[in-house]
Short mmCIF file of C-alpha atoms in Angstrom, two decimals:
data_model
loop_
_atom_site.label_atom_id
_atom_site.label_comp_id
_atom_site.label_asym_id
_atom_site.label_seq_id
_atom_site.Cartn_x
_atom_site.Cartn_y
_atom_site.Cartn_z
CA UNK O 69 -4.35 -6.26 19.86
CA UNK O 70 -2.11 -3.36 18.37
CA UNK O 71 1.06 -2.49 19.77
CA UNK O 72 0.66 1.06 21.22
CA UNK O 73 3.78 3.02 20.19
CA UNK O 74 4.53 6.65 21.07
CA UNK O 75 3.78 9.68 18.32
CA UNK O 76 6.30 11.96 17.43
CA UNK O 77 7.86 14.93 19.45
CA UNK O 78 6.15 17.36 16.85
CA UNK O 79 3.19 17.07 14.30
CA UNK O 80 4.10 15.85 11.14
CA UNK O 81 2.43 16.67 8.07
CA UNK O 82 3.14 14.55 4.78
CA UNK O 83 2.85 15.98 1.10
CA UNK O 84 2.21 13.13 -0.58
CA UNK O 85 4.09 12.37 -4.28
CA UNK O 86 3.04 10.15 -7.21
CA UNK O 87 3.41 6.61 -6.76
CA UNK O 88 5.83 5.54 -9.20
CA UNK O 89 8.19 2.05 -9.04
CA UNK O 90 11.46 4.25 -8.64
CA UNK O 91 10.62 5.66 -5.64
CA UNK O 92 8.29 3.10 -4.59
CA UNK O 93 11.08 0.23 -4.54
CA UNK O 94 11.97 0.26 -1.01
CA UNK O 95 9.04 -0.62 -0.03
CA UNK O 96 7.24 -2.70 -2.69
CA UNK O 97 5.88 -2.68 -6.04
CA UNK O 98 3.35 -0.67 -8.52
CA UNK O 99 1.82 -2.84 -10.86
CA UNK O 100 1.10 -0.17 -14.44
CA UNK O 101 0.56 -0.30 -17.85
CA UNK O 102 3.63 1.22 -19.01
CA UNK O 103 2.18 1.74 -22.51
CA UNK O 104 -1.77 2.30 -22.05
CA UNK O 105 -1.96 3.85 -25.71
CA UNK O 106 -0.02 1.01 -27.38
CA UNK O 107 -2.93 -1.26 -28.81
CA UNK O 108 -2.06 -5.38 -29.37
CA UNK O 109 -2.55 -6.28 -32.91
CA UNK O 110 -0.45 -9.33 -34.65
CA UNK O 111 0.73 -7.19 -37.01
CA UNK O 112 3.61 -5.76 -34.22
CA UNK O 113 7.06 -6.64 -34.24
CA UNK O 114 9.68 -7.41 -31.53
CA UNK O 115 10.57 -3.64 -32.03
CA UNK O 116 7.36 -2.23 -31.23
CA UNK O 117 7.26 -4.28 -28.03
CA UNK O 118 7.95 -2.44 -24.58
CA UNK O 119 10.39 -4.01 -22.24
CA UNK O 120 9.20 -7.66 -20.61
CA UNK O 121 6.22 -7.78 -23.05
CA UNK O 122 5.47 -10.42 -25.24
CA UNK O 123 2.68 -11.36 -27.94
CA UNK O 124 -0.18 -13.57 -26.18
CA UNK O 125 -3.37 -15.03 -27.83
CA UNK O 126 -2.60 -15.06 -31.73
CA UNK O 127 -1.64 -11.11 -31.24
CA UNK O 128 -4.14 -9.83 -29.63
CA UNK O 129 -3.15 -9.19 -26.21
CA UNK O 130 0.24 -8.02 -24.57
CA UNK O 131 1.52 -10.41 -21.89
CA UNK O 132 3.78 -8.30 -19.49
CA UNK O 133 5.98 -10.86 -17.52
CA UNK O 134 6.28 -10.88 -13.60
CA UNK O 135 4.91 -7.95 -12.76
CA UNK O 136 5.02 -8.36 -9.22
CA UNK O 137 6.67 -11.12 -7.11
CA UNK O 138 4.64 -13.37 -4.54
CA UNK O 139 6.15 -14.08 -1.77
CA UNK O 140 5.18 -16.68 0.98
CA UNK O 141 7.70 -16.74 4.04
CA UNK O 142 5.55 -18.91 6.19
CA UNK O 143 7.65 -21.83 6.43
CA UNK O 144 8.86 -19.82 9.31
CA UNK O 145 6.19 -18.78 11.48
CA UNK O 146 6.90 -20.07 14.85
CA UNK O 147 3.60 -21.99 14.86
CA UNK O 148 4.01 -24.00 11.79
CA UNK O 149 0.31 -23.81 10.34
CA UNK O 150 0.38 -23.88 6.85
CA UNK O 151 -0.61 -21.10 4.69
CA UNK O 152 -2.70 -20.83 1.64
CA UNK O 153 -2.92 -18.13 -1.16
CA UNK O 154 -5.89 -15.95 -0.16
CA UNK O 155 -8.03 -13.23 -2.72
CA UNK O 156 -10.23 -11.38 -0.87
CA UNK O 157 -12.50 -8.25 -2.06
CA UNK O 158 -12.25 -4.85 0.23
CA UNK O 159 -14.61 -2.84 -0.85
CA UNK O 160 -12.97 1.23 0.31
CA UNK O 161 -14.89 4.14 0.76
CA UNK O 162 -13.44 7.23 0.39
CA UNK O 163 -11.85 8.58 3.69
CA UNK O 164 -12.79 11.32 6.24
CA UNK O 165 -10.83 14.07 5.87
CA UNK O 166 -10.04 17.00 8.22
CA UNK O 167 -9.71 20.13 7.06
CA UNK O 168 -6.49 21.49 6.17
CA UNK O 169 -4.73 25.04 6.52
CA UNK O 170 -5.50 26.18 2.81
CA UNK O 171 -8.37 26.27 1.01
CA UNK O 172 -8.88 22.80 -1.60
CA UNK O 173 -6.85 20.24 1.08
CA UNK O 174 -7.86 18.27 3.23
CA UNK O 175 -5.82 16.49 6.12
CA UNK O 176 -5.61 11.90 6.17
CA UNK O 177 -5.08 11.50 10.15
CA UNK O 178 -2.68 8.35 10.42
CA UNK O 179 -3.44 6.94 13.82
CA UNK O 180 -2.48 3.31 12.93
CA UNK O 181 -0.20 1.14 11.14
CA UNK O 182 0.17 -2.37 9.91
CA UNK O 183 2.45 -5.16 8.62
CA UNK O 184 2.35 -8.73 6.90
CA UNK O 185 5.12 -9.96 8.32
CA UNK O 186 5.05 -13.22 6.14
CA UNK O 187 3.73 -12.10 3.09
CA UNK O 188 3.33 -9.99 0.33
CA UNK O 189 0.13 -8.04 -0.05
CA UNK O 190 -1.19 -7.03 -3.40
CA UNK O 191 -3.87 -4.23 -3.98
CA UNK O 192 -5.73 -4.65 -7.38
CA UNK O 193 -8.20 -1.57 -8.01
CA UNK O 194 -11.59 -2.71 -9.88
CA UNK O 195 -13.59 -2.10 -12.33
CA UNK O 196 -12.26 1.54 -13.44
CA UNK O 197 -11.68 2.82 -17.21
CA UNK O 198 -9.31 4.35 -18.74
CA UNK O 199 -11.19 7.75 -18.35
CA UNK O 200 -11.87 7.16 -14.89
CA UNK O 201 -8.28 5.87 -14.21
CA UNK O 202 -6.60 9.69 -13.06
CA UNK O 203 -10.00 10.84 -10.88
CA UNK O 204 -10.08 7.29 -8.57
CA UNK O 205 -7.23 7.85 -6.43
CA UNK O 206 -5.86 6.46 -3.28
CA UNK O 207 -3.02 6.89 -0.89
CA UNK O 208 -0.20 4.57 -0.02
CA UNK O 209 1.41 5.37 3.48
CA UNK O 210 4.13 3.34 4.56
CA UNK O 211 7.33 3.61 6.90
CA UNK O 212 10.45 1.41 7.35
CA UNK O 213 11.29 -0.31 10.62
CA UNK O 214 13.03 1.05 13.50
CA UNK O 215 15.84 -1.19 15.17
CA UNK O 216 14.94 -4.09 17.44
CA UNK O 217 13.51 -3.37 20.43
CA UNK O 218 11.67 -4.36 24.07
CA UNK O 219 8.45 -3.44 23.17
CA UNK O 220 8.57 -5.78 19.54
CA UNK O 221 9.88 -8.82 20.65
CA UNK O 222 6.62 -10.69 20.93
CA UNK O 223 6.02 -9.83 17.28
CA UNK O 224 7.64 -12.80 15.48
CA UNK O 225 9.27 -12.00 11.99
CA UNK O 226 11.06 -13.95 9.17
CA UNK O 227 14.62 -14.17 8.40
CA UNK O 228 15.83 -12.87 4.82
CA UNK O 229 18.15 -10.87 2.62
CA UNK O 230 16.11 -7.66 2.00
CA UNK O 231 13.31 -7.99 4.44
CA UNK O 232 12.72 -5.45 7.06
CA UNK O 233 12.97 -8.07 9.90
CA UNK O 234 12.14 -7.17 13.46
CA UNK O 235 11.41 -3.15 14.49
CA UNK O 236 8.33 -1.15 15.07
CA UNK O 237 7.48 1.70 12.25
CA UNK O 238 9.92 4.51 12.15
CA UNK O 239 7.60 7.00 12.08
CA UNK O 240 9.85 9.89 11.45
CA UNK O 241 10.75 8.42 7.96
CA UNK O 242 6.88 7.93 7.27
CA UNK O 243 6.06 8.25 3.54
CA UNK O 244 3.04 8.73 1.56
CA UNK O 245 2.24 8.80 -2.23
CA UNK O 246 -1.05 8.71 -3.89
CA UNK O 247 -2.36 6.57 -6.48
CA UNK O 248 -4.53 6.68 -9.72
CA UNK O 249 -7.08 3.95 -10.37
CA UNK O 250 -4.83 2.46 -12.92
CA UNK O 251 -2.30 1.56 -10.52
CA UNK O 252 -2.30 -1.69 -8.46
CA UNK O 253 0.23 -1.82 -5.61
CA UNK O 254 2.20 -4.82 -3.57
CA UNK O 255 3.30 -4.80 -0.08
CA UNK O 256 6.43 -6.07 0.34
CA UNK O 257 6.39 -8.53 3.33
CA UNK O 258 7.17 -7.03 6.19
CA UNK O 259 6.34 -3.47 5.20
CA UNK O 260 4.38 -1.41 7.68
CA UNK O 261 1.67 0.72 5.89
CA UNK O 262 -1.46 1.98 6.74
CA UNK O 263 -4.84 0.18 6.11
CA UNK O 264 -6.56 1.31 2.56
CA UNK O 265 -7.04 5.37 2.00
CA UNK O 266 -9.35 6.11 -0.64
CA UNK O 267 -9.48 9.67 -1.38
CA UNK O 268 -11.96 11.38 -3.96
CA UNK O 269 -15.81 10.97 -4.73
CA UNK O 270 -15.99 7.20 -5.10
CA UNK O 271 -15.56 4.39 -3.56
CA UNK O 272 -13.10 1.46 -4.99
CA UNK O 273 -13.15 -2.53 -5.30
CA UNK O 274 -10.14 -3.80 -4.47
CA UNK O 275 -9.30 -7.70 -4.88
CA UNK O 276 -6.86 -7.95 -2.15
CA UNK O 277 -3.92 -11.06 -3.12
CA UNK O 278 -2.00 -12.57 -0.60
CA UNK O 279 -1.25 -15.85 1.70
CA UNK O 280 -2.25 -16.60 5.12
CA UNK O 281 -2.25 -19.46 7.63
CA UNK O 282 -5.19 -17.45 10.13
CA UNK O 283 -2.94 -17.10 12.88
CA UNK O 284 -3.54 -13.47 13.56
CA UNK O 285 -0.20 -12.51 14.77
CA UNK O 286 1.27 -13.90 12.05
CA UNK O 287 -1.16 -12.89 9.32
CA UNK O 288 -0.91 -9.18 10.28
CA UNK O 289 0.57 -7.11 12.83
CA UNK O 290 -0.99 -3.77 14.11
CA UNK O 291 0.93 -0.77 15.67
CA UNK O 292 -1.40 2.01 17.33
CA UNK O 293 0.21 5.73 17.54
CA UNK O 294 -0.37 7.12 21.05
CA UNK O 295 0.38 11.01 22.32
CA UNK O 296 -0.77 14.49 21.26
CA UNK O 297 1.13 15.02 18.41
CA UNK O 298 -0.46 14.50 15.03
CA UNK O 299 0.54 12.76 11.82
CA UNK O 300 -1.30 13.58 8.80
CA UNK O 301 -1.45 13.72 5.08
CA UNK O 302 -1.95 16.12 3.04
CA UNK O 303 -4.95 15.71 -0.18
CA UNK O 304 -6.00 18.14 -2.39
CA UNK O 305 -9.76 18.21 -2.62
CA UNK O 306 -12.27 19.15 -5.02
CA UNK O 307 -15.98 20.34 -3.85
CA UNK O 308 -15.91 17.83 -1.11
CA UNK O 309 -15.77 19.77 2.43
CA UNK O 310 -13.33 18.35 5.10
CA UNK O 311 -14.59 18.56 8.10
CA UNK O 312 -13.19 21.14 10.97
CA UNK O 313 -10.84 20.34 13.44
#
């Protein structure tokens, strides 16, 4: 069952930026090519090589090292099942939208949040080429955690240097940033974001990576945003028609 947690005093509406690892960090990690028109042939030296690349398969790929971290923190989960690493397909269609005050935007309505409180979660877009990569988008809502409180304490949480630790979504610190198809994007654990947004004309495959010990509480976390006032995000649109408030 979510935990129901009161809206804001005043509607919030979110602009969303491009997702990019600088301002992305707080919260987790974008997985990029950071050299899509640099092609892997043998014949490339150390020199030509971007940073944390190396030569794989006699020269015909580019390995880029540890581009996102894994984490498993449920050696602490008060019930002591063990976990597993879990890949899952989601399968997102695009999203709803309302329509917005200007013509070509529509409005995201973000009515619930969630977090992995013991893992990482890792969002790998399918299936998408390089021509397709900047018209498949999706959005990336997340907020940081408020300070411990009544209404969390049944919501167990690890113990670590940099982890969010206990605290229900700060919702007036709520950010959003969209997302080409040629981006994947991790969760750090502990990170409340919203479930999957797809925007645009088509849906996308996502193989979902992460661990999980099926002890629902543990696995993932849910927090439901009560009151009148609204919180959305703002999408530019193409032909597609939002629908009316």
């Amino acid at each position: 069952m979510p935990v129901q947690i009161p809206g804001p005093p005043r509607d919030i509406l979110l602009h969303p930026t491009p997702l990019t690892q600088s301002t992305f960090s707080p919260f987790g990690t974008v997985i990029t090519n950071p050299s899509p028109s640099l092609i892997p042939s043998s014949a490339l030296t150390a020199g030509d090589l971007p940073t944390n690349a190396v030569q794989a398969n006699q020269g015909s790929a580019l390995k880029y090292l540890d581009v996102t971290h894994m984490l498993d923190l449920y050696p602490q989960a008060p019930s002591k099942v063990s976990s597993r690493a879990v890949m899952n397909m989601f399968v997102c269609a695009p999203r709803t939208l309302l329509a917005g005050e200007r013509q070509g935007e529509g409005v995201f309505p973000v009515e619930i949040l969630e977090r992995h409180p013991y893992t990482t979660q890792t969002f790998i877009p399918l299936g998408i080429s390089a021509r397709e990569a900047q018209d498949v988008r999706y959005l990336v809502i997340v907020a940081p955690s408020l300070s411990p409180a009544a209404a969390d304490e049944d919501l167990s949480v690890p113990d670590g240097e940099g982890l969010p630790g206990r605290g229900l979504p700060d919702l007036g610190r709520l950010r959003a940033f969209i997302a080409h198809g040629g981006q994947a994007v991790t969760y750090g654990a502990g990170t409340w974001h919203a479930p999957m947004v797809v925007i645009g004309r088509r849906p996308i495959d996502f193989v979902v990576v992460q661990f999980a010990n099926g002890v629902g509480v543990e696995d993932c976390q849910e927090a439901e945003i009560g009151g009148r006032r609204k919180i959305g995000v703002v999408v530019p649109i193409g032909s597609k028609t939002a629908l009316k408030l």
